[in-house]
Amino acid sequence: MSPLFQTLLLVGDIIFLLLIFVLVKRNRLSVRFSLPWLGLSVGLLILAIWPEVAKILRGILQVEVVSNMVFIILFCFVLLVLLILCAVVSDYNDRIKRLTQTNAILEHRVRQLEQQNMQNKTNK
Amino acid sequence: MNVLVIIPCYNEAENICRVVERLKSVCPDVDYLVVNDCSTDHSAAILSKNGYNYLDLPLNLGIGGGVQSGYLYAVANNYDITVQIDGDGQHDPHYLHDVIRPIAEGKLDMCIGSRFIKKEGFQTSFMRRVGIRFLSGLIHLLTGEKILDVTSGYRACGREMTEWFAQHYAQDYPEPEAIVSAICNGYRVGEVPVVMEERQAGVSSIRAFKSIYYMIKVSLALVIHRLGATQKGK
C-alpha cells in the first residue's frame, strides 16, 4: 500500500468516525444503529494502520488479491445491514398499524362521548 | 348473541350508503361498524353526515389493517360474533344469518360465504377463478382442508377467532392467509353457499397489474405460514 493511499484511508476513516459521533450526539442516529457502523470504521482503521492484517486474512481465506477480499467482506456487511433495516422497517410498520388502530378506536370513543354530552345538555 | 358486522371502506362514497342502509333494513338485529381506511374521497363526510357507526383510520392501513381494527373494536365491546362484509355491495345481507348459523351453533370458528358451492350469481372473471382455484388447491395441500372461495370477504368469526384475528392478521390481501393461520392454529373453518353480486360502483382494489404480485405474495405467505406452524387439534 502506498503511503499516500494509506494516509487517505486514515483521514477518510477518521472523518467517517467523526460523522458517526456527530450524528449520535445530535440525536440523528441512535446508539443502537450506530454500533455496526462504528464496528465497520474501527475495522477499516485497523486495516489502514496495519495493512499486514489484510494480507494475513487473505492468506487464511486463500483469496488471490487483497482488494477482492475487502470488497467481498464489505459487500456482505452492506447486505446484512440492509436485511436488518428491512426487519426494523417491518417492525415499525407493525407498530404504526397498532397505533393507527388504537387511535381510531379512541377517536370513536371520544365522538360517542361528545354525542352523549350534547344529548345530556339538550335534555337538561 | 350480539353480532357485529364489520364493513371495510376505502373510497366507497358511491356504495357505502346503499350497503349500510340495506344491512340495516334486512338485519335490524345486528350492530355494524364501517371502517373508513383513510379514504381520499368524501366517504368520511358521508359516514359522519348520516350518523353511521364508523371508525376513522388516520392512516391508510390496507384492507387487512382496516378489518383488524374492526376485530379490535369487537373484542373491546364484547361481541360474540363478528361478520365481515365488503363495502362495495357485493355481499347480500340476506345471507348473513346463513353465514352466522354454523358459528352460533358452535360447529365452526370461522365460516366463509362461498359463491362456488352452488355456483349461482356473480362468479367473477375467468382469470380470477383460475387464481382462486390455484390458491384453494394450495391451501388444500398445505392444510388438508378443502375451501373453495378462499378470497371471499364474506366471513363470520366466533369470539375466540375474533380475539385471535385482533392480534394476528395480514395487512394486505389477508383473506387466504387468514384461512391458513386459522386452520394451523386449530380453529375450524368451513363454508356455506351464498350468492354474490357484481360490485355496484367504483373499482376493485385488485387490478390486472397487481395480480401477479398478489399471487406471488399470497402463495409465499401461505407456505411460510404453514412452515412456521404445527397444526394443532382443537
Tab-separated table of C-alpha atoms in Angstrom:
chain	number	residue	atom	x	y	z
A	1	MET	CA	0.000	0.000	0.000
A	2	SER	CA	1.462	3.405	-0.970
A	3	PRO	CA	1.935	5.957	1.849
A	4	LEU	CA	-0.434	8.368	0.056
A	5	PHE	CA	-3.221	5.767	-0.144
A	6	GLN	CA	-2.660	4.800	3.488
A	7	THR	CA	-2.924	8.463	4.566
A	8	LEU	CA	-6.098	8.950	2.513
A	9	LEU	CA	-7.609	5.822	4.051
A	10	LEU	CA	-6.732	7.018	7.549
A	11	VAL	CA	-8.127	10.532	7.000
A	12	GLY	CA	-11.272	9.171	5.327
A	13	ASP	CA	-11.857	6.737	8.159
A	14	ILE	CA	-11.400	9.374	10.833
A	15	ILE	CA	-13.910	11.635	9.041
A	16	PHE	CA	-16.312	8.655	8.885
A	17	LEU	CA	-15.877	8.037	12.636
A	18	LEU	CA	-16.387	11.710	13.436
A	19	LEU	CA	-19.520	11.784	11.280
A	20	ILE	CA	-20.976	8.842	13.238
A	21	PHE	CA	-20.196	10.543	16.556
A	22	VAL	CA	-21.721	13.840	15.411
A	23	LEU	CA	-24.898	12.080	14.219
A	24	VAL	CA	-25.246	10.229	17.523
A	25	LYS	CA	-24.518	13.382	19.504
A	26	ARG	CA	-27.211	15.322	17.619
A	27	ASN	CA	-29.727	12.510	18.095
A	28	ARG	CA	-29.887	11.904	14.351
A	29	LEU	CA	-28.655	8.315	14.787
A	30	SER	CA	-29.427	6.104	17.761
A	31	VAL	CA	-26.592	4.387	19.615
A	32	ARG	CA	-28.201	1.055	18.706
A	33	PHE	CA	-27.931	1.689	14.970
A	34	SER	CA	-24.514	3.359	15.221
A	35	LEU	CA	-22.886	0.167	16.565
A	36	PRO	CA	-22.446	-1.692	13.228
A	37	TRP	CA	-21.076	1.474	11.607
A	38	LEU	CA	-18.679	2.075	14.484
A	39	GLY	CA	-17.585	-1.569	14.153
A	40	LEU	CA	-17.003	-1.078	10.436
A	41	SER	CA	-14.969	2.106	10.864
A	42	VAL	CA	-12.833	0.529	13.596
A	43	GLY	CA	-12.206	-2.425	11.272
A	44	LEU	CA	-11.177	-0.072	8.464
A	45	LEU	CA	-8.944	1.864	10.879
A	46	ILE	CA	-7.121	-1.345	11.807
A	47	LEU	CA	-6.604	-2.120	8.111
A	48	ALA	CA	-5.351	1.421	7.447
A	49	ILE	CA	-2.835	1.355	10.318
A	50	TRP	CA	-1.682	-2.263	9.866
A	51	PRO	CA	-2.170	-3.302	6.228
A	52	GLU	CA	-0.460	-6.614	7.128
A	53	VAL	CA	-3.672	-7.714	8.833
A	54	ALA	CA	-5.370	-7.764	5.404
A	55	LYS	CA	-2.568	-9.885	3.992
A	56	ILE	CA	-2.777	-12.370	6.874
A	57	LEU	CA	-6.565	-12.610	6.389
A	58	ARG	CA	-6.057	-13.127	2.643
A	59	GLY	CA	-3.699	-15.981	3.433
A	60	ILE	CA	-6.240	-17.613	5.753
A	61	LEU	CA	-9.167	-17.214	3.331
A	62	GLN	CA	-6.963	-18.073	0.318
A	63	VAL	CA	-8.141	-15.146	-1.818
A	64	GLU	CA	-5.734	-14.152	-4.598
A	65	VAL	CA	-5.976	-10.355	-4.369
A	66	VAL	CA	-6.393	-8.390	-1.126
A	67	SER	CA	-8.788	-5.862	-2.678
A	68	ASN	CA	-11.189	-8.661	-3.720
A	69	MET	CA	-11.319	-9.924	-0.158
A	70	VAL	CA	-12.001	-6.431	1.196
A	71	PHE	CA	-14.796	-5.926	-1.371
A	72	ILE	CA	-16.430	-9.256	-0.516
A	73	ILE	CA	-16.360	-8.522	3.209
A	74	LEU	CA	-17.779	-5.018	2.710
A	75	PHE	CA	-20.489	-6.306	0.361
A	76	CYS	CA	-21.570	-8.937	2.888
A	77	PHE	CA	-21.616	-6.277	5.592
A	78	VAL	CA	-23.849	-3.991	3.498
A	79	LEU	CA	-26.208	-6.875	2.656
A	80	LEU	CA	-26.530	-7.775	6.322
A	81	VAL	CA	-27.222	-4.154	7.289
A	82	LEU	CA	-29.908	-3.896	4.560
A	83	LEU	CA	-31.618	-7.060	5.755
A	84	ILE	CA	-31.604	-5.843	9.349
A	85	LEU	CA	-33.007	-2.479	8.212
A	86	CYS	CA	-35.848	-4.270	6.378
A	87	ALA	CA	-36.643	-6.163	9.577
A	88	VAL	CA	-36.621	-2.902	11.532
A	89	VAL	CA	-38.951	-1.259	8.978
A	90	SER	CA	-41.343	-4.242	9.207
A	91	ASP	CA	-41.381	-3.905	12.972
A	92	TYR	CA	-42.111	-0.175	12.740
A	93	ASN	CA	-44.810	-0.859	10.146
A	94	ASP	CA	-46.498	-3.152	12.651
A	95	ARG	CA	-46.204	-0.601	15.434
A	96	ILE	CA	-47.627	2.184	13.263
A	97	LYS	CA	-50.535	-0.109	12.337
A	98	ARG	CA	-51.271	-0.764	16.025
A	99	LEU	CA	-51.031	2.925	16.842
A	100	THR	CA	-53.369	3.845	13.968
A	101	GLN	CA	-55.941	1.257	15.047
A	102	THR	CA	-55.847	2.289	18.695
A	103	ASN	CA	-56.092	5.930	17.675
A	104	ALA	CA	-59.175	5.229	15.529
A	105	ILE	CA	-60.891	3.320	18.347
A	106	LEU	CA	-60.135	6.148	20.792
A	107	GLU	CA	-61.409	8.747	18.312
A	108	HIS	CA	-64.637	6.717	18.004
A	109	ARG	CA	-64.960	6.689	21.786
A	110	VAL	CA	-64.403	10.449	22.005
A	111	ARG	CA	-67.023	11.028	19.309
A	112	GLN	CA	-69.510	8.827	21.214
A	113	LEU	CA	-68.875	10.688	24.474
A	114	GLU	CA	-69.247	14.055	22.770
A	115	GLN	CA	-72.602	12.964	21.343
A	116	GLN	CA	-73.750	11.743	24.757
A	117	ASN	CA	-72.640	15.023	26.261
A	118	MET	CA	-74.595	17.002	23.669
A	119	GLN	CA	-77.710	14.904	24.268
A	120	ASN	CA	-77.439	15.368	28.032
A	121	LYS	CA	-77.159	19.126	27.571
A	122	THR	CA	-80.194	19.306	25.284
A	123	ASN	CA	-82.219	17.119	27.699
A	124	LYS	CA	-81.417	19.482	30.574
B	1	MET	CA	-75.944	-13.298	20.847
B	2	ASN	CA	-74.692	-9.895	19.839
B	3	VAL	CA	-73.314	-9.666	16.337
B	4	LEU	CA	-71.066	-7.006	14.833
B	5	VAL	CA	-70.845	-6.556	11.071
B	6	ILE	CA	-67.539	-5.001	10.003
B	7	ILE	CA	-67.635	-3.116	6.706
B	8	PRO	CA	-64.202	-2.037	5.458
B	9	CYS	CA	-64.485	1.061	3.294
B	10	TYR	CA	-61.846	2.624	1.082
B	11	ASN	CA	-63.104	5.196	-1.424
B	12	GLU	CA	-66.620	3.729	-1.464
B	13	ALA	CA	-68.513	7.033	-1.379
B	14	GLU	CA	-70.829	5.787	-4.147
B	15	ASN	CA	-71.652	2.479	-2.445
B	16	ILE	CA	-71.356	2.839	1.296
B	17	CYS	CA	-74.774	4.411	1.960
B	18	ARG	CA	-76.550	1.704	-0.005
B	19	VAL	CA	-74.581	-1.047	1.736
B	20	VAL	CA	-75.300	0.246	5.250
B	21	GLU	CA	-78.977	1.061	4.587
B	22	ARG	CA	-79.539	-2.373	3.037
B	23	LEU	CA	-77.892	-4.067	6.017
B	24	LYS	CA	-79.973	-2.029	8.475
B	25	SER	CA	-83.242	-2.855	6.715
B	26	VAL	CA	-82.524	-6.588	6.157
B	27	CYS	CA	-80.847	-7.295	9.516
B	28	PRO	CA	-82.032	-4.727	12.051
B	29	ASP	CA	-80.953	-7.040	14.893
B	30	VAL	CA	-77.210	-6.732	14.291
B	31	ASP	CA	-74.747	-3.912	15.023
B	32	TYR	CA	-72.461	-2.662	12.318
B	33	LEU	CA	-69.166	-0.779	12.133
B	34	VAL	CA	-67.834	0.865	8.991
B	35	VAL	CA	-64.030	1.143	8.983
B	36	ASN	CA	-63.040	4.090	6.841
B	37	ASP	CA	-59.474	3.292	5.792
B	38	CYS	CA	-58.382	6.904	5.272
B	39	SER	CA	-60.418	7.261	2.054
B	40	THR	CA	-59.352	10.039	-0.276
B	41	ASP	CA	-62.908	10.668	-1.499
B	42	HIS	CA	-65.716	12.015	0.692
B	43	SER	CA	-66.588	8.661	2.338
B	44	ALA	CA	-65.791	10.045	5.809
B	45	ALA	CA	-68.102	13.017	5.313
B	46	ILE	CA	-70.937	10.713	4.173
B	47	LEU	CA	-70.470	8.442	7.192
B	48	SER	CA	-70.478	11.380	9.561
B	49	LYS	CA	-73.440	13.138	7.909
B	50	ASN	CA	-75.624	10.035	8.083
B	51	GLY	CA	-74.710	9.363	11.706
B	52	TYR	CA	-73.376	5.881	10.941
B	53	ASN	CA	-71.237	3.984	13.429
B	54	TYR	CA	-67.728	4.205	11.994
B	55	LEU	CA	-64.028	4.120	12.763
B	56	ASP	CA	-61.920	6.704	11.005
B	57	LEU	CA	-58.348	5.463	10.493
B	58	PRO	CA	-55.902	8.381	10.360
B	59	LEU	CA	-53.568	6.428	8.020
B	60	ASN	CA	-54.342	4.034	5.200
B	61	LEU	CA	-53.601	0.536	6.504
B	62	GLY	CA	-54.981	-1.589	3.672
B	63	ILE	CA	-57.901	-3.987	3.922
B	64	GLY	CA	-56.203	-6.247	6.492
B	65	GLY	CA	-55.305	-3.486	8.918
B	66	GLY	CA	-58.774	-1.983	8.488
B	67	VAL	CA	-60.640	-5.209	9.182
B	68	GLN	CA	-58.347	-5.909	12.114
B	69	SER	CA	-59.377	-2.556	13.637
B	70	GLY	CA	-62.931	-3.890	13.472
B	71	TYR	CA	-61.859	-7.063	15.287
B	72	LEU	CA	-60.134	-4.972	17.979
B	73	TYR	CA	-63.336	-2.944	18.361
B	74	ALA	CA	-65.373	-6.173	18.621
B	75	VAL	CA	-63.088	-7.506	21.367
B	76	ALA	CA	-63.208	-4.193	23.251
B	77	ASN	CA	-67.016	-4.151	23.042
B	78	ASN	CA	-67.526	-7.806	23.881
B	79	TYR	CA	-69.256	-9.078	20.735
B	80	ASP	CA	-69.958	-12.824	20.401
B	81	ILE	CA	-69.806	-12.971	16.610
B	82	THR	CA	-68.179	-10.717	14.028
B	83	VAL	CA	-69.080	-10.771	10.360
B	84	GLN	CA	-67.037	-9.073	7.690
B	85	ILE	CA	-68.733	-7.862	4.507
B	86	ASP	CA	-67.284	-5.819	1.662
B	87	GLY	CA	-68.079	-2.126	1.359
B	88	ASP	CA	-68.804	-2.373	-2.371
B	89	GLY	CA	-72.228	-4.032	-2.139
B	90	GLN	CA	-71.176	-7.470	-3.477
B	91	HIS	CA	-72.393	-9.225	-0.352
B	92	ASP	CA	-76.121	-9.620	0.147
B	93	PRO	CA	-77.096	-9.246	3.837
B	94	HIS	CA	-79.943	-11.737	3.260
B	95	TYR	CA	-77.292	-14.457	3.663
B	96	LEU	CA	-75.938	-13.003	6.894
B	97	HIS	CA	-77.784	-15.441	9.123
B	98	ASP	CA	-76.693	-18.378	6.929
B	99	VAL	CA	-73.070	-17.365	7.481
B	100	ILE	CA	-73.560	-16.817	11.210
B	101	ARG	CA	-75.501	-20.038	11.882
B	102	PRO	CA	-72.580	-22.536	11.990
B	103	ILE	CA	-70.774	-20.211	14.408
B	104	ALA	CA	-73.822	-19.715	16.647
B	105	GLU	CA	-74.373	-23.486	16.740
B	106	GLY	CA	-70.716	-23.971	17.719
B	107	LYS	CA	-69.896	-26.048	14.643
B	108	LEU	CA	-67.256	-23.696	13.225
B	109	ASP	CA	-64.929	-20.921	14.384
B	110	MET	CA	-64.838	-19.211	11.011
B	111	CYS	CA	-67.497	-19.534	8.334
B	112	ILE	CA	-66.917	-18.256	4.815
B	113	GLY	CA	-69.722	-17.270	2.466
B	114	SER	CA	-68.796	-19.072	-0.754
B	115	ARG	CA	-70.045	-18.286	-4.261
B	116	PHE	CA	-68.611	-21.522	-5.682
B	117	ILE	CA	-70.635	-24.136	-3.777
B	118	LYS	CA	-73.884	-23.640	-5.654
B	119	LYS	CA	-72.239	-21.653	-8.449
B	120	GLU	CA	-75.058	-19.119	-8.534
B	121	GLY	CA	-74.815	-15.353	-9.028
B	122	PHE	CA	-71.728	-13.361	-9.986
B	123	GLN	CA	-68.841	-15.812	-10.460
B	124	THR	CA	-66.061	-13.256	-11.175
B	125	SER	CA	-63.796	-13.285	-14.259
B	126	PHE	CA	-62.185	-16.427	-15.699
B	127	MET	CA	-58.638	-15.393	-14.765
B	128	ARG	CA	-59.632	-14.669	-11.189
B	129	ARG	CA	-61.360	-18.028	-10.931
B	130	VAL	CA	-58.129	-19.675	-12.100
B	131	GLY	CA	-56.213	-17.765	-9.427
B	132	ILE	CA	-58.728	-18.628	-6.723
B	133	ARG	CA	-58.688	-22.315	-7.732
B	134	PHE	CA	-54.891	-22.318	-7.523
B	135	LEU	CA	-54.913	-20.771	-4.033
B	136	SER	CA	-57.665	-23.155	-2.968
B	137	GLY	CA	-55.523	-26.095	-4.155
B	138	LEU	CA	-52.501	-24.698	-2.348
B	139	ILE	CA	-54.451	-24.328	0.901
B	140	HIS	CA	-55.757	-27.886	0.477
B	141	LEU	CA	-52.188	-29.111	0.000
B	142	LEU	CA	-50.864	-27.184	2.993
B	143	THR	CA	-53.639	-27.807	5.495
B	144	GLY	CA	-55.727	-30.696	4.158
B	145	GLU	CA	-58.892	-28.570	4.294
B	146	LYS	CA	-60.970	-28.029	1.167
B	147	ILE	CA	-62.076	-24.381	0.985
B	148	LEU	CA	-63.449	-23.253	-2.376
B	149	ASP	CA	-63.867	-19.498	-2.122
B	150	VAL	CA	-60.592	-18.565	-0.453
B	151	THR	CA	-60.697	-14.876	-1.371
B	152	SER	CA	-64.270	-14.260	-0.249
B	153	GLY	CA	-64.506	-11.327	2.131
B	154	TYR	CA	-67.886	-12.507	3.438
B	155	ARG	CA	-66.937	-14.337	6.618
B	156	ALA	CA	-68.127	-14.759	10.165
B	157	CYS	CA	-65.947	-15.442	13.196
B	158	GLY	CA	-66.717	-16.618	16.702
B	159	ARG	CA	-65.407	-14.889	19.797
B	160	GLU	CA	-62.127	-16.813	20.086
B	161	MET	CA	-61.403	-16.456	16.395
B	162	THR	CA	-62.077	-12.708	16.629
B	163	GLU	CA	-59.667	-12.400	19.553
B	164	TRP	CA	-57.047	-14.295	17.556
B	165	PHE	CA	-57.507	-12.099	14.464
B	166	ALA	CA	-57.398	-8.944	16.605
B	167	GLN	CA	-53.793	-9.927	17.339
B	168	HIS	CA	-52.756	-11.712	14.132
B	169	TYR	CA	-53.988	-10.556	10.736
B	170	ALA	CA	-52.106	-9.920	7.486
B	171	GLN	CA	-52.072	-6.337	6.285
B	172	ASP	CA	-52.627	-6.639	2.532
B	173	TYR	CA	-54.640	-9.339	0.708
B	174	PRO	CA	-55.323	-11.078	4.026
B	175	GLU	CA	-58.199	-13.450	3.173
B	176	PRO	CA	-56.313	-16.624	2.111
B	177	GLU	CA	-53.658	-16.086	4.785
B	178	ALA	CA	-56.326	-15.760	7.460
B	179	ILE	CA	-57.714	-19.180	6.472
B	180	VAL	CA	-54.316	-20.891	6.748
B	181	SER	CA	-53.393	-19.203	10.019
B	182	ALA	CA	-56.801	-20.106	11.485
B	183	ILE	CA	-56.538	-23.779	10.461
B	184	CYS	CA	-52.900	-24.052	11.576
B	185	ASN	CA	-53.872	-22.736	14.987
B	186	GLY	CA	-56.580	-25.305	15.477
B	187	TYR	CA	-59.676	-23.303	14.544
B	188	ARG	CA	-62.426	-24.940	12.498
B	189	VAL	CA	-63.016	-23.275	9.158
B	190	GLY	CA	-65.884	-24.052	6.775
B	191	GLU	CA	-68.065	-22.609	4.034
B	192	VAL	CA	-71.741	-22.010	3.335
B	193	PRO	CA	-73.192	-21.167	-0.082
B	194	VAL	CA	-74.065	-17.523	-0.792
B	195	VAL	CA	-74.947	-15.625	-3.939
B	196	MET	CA	-72.750	-12.623	-4.665
B	197	GLU	CA	-73.401	-9.639	-6.875
B	198	GLU	CA	-71.097	-7.639	-9.070
B	199	ARG	CA	-69.678	-4.556	-7.331
B	200	GLN	CA	-72.198	-1.755	-7.728
B	201	ALA	CA	-69.859	1.174	-8.484
B	202	GLY	CA	-66.204	2.160	-8.253
B	203	VAL	CA	-63.190	-0.057	-8.889
B	204	SER	CA	-61.927	-3.209	-7.181
B	205	SER	CA	-58.726	-2.993	-5.171
B	206	ILE	CA	-57.126	-5.817	-7.154
B	207	ARG	CA	-56.382	-4.746	-10.720
B	208	ALA	CA	-54.613	-6.597	-13.516
B	209	PHE	CA	-51.124	-5.233	-12.987
B	210	LYS	CA	-51.285	-6.092	-9.311
B	211	SER	CA	-52.484	-9.637	-9.790
B	212	ILE	CA	-49.044	-11.174	-10.358
B	213	TYR	CA	-47.716	-9.557	-7.209
B	214	TYR	CA	-50.865	-10.740	-5.451
B	215	MET	CA	-50.419	-14.384	-6.470
B	216	ILE	CA	-46.708	-14.488	-5.597
B	217	LYS	CA	-47.141	-12.691	-2.294
B	218	VAL	CA	-50.119	-14.734	-1.156
B	219	SER	CA	-48.626	-18.092	-2.218
B	220	LEU	CA	-45.373	-17.305	-0.420
B	221	ALA	CA	-47.221	-16.122	2.674
B	222	LEU	CA	-49.299	-19.329	2.727
B	223	VAL	CA	-46.220	-21.550	2.501
B	224	ILE	CA	-44.374	-19.547	5.193
B	225	HIS	CA	-47.433	-19.680	7.457
B	226	ARG	CA	-47.581	-23.429	7.083
B	227	LEU	CA	-43.844	-23.887	7.660
B	228	GLY	CA	-43.943	-21.777	10.781
B	229	ALA	CA	-46.860	-23.546	12.423
B	230	THR	CA	-47.538	-27.039	13.584
B	231	GLN	CA	-51.191	-27.847	13.003
B	232	LYS	CA	-52.969	-28.035	16.337
B	233	GLY	CA	-56.087	-30.025	17.018
B	234	LYS	CA	-58.947	-28.448	18.891
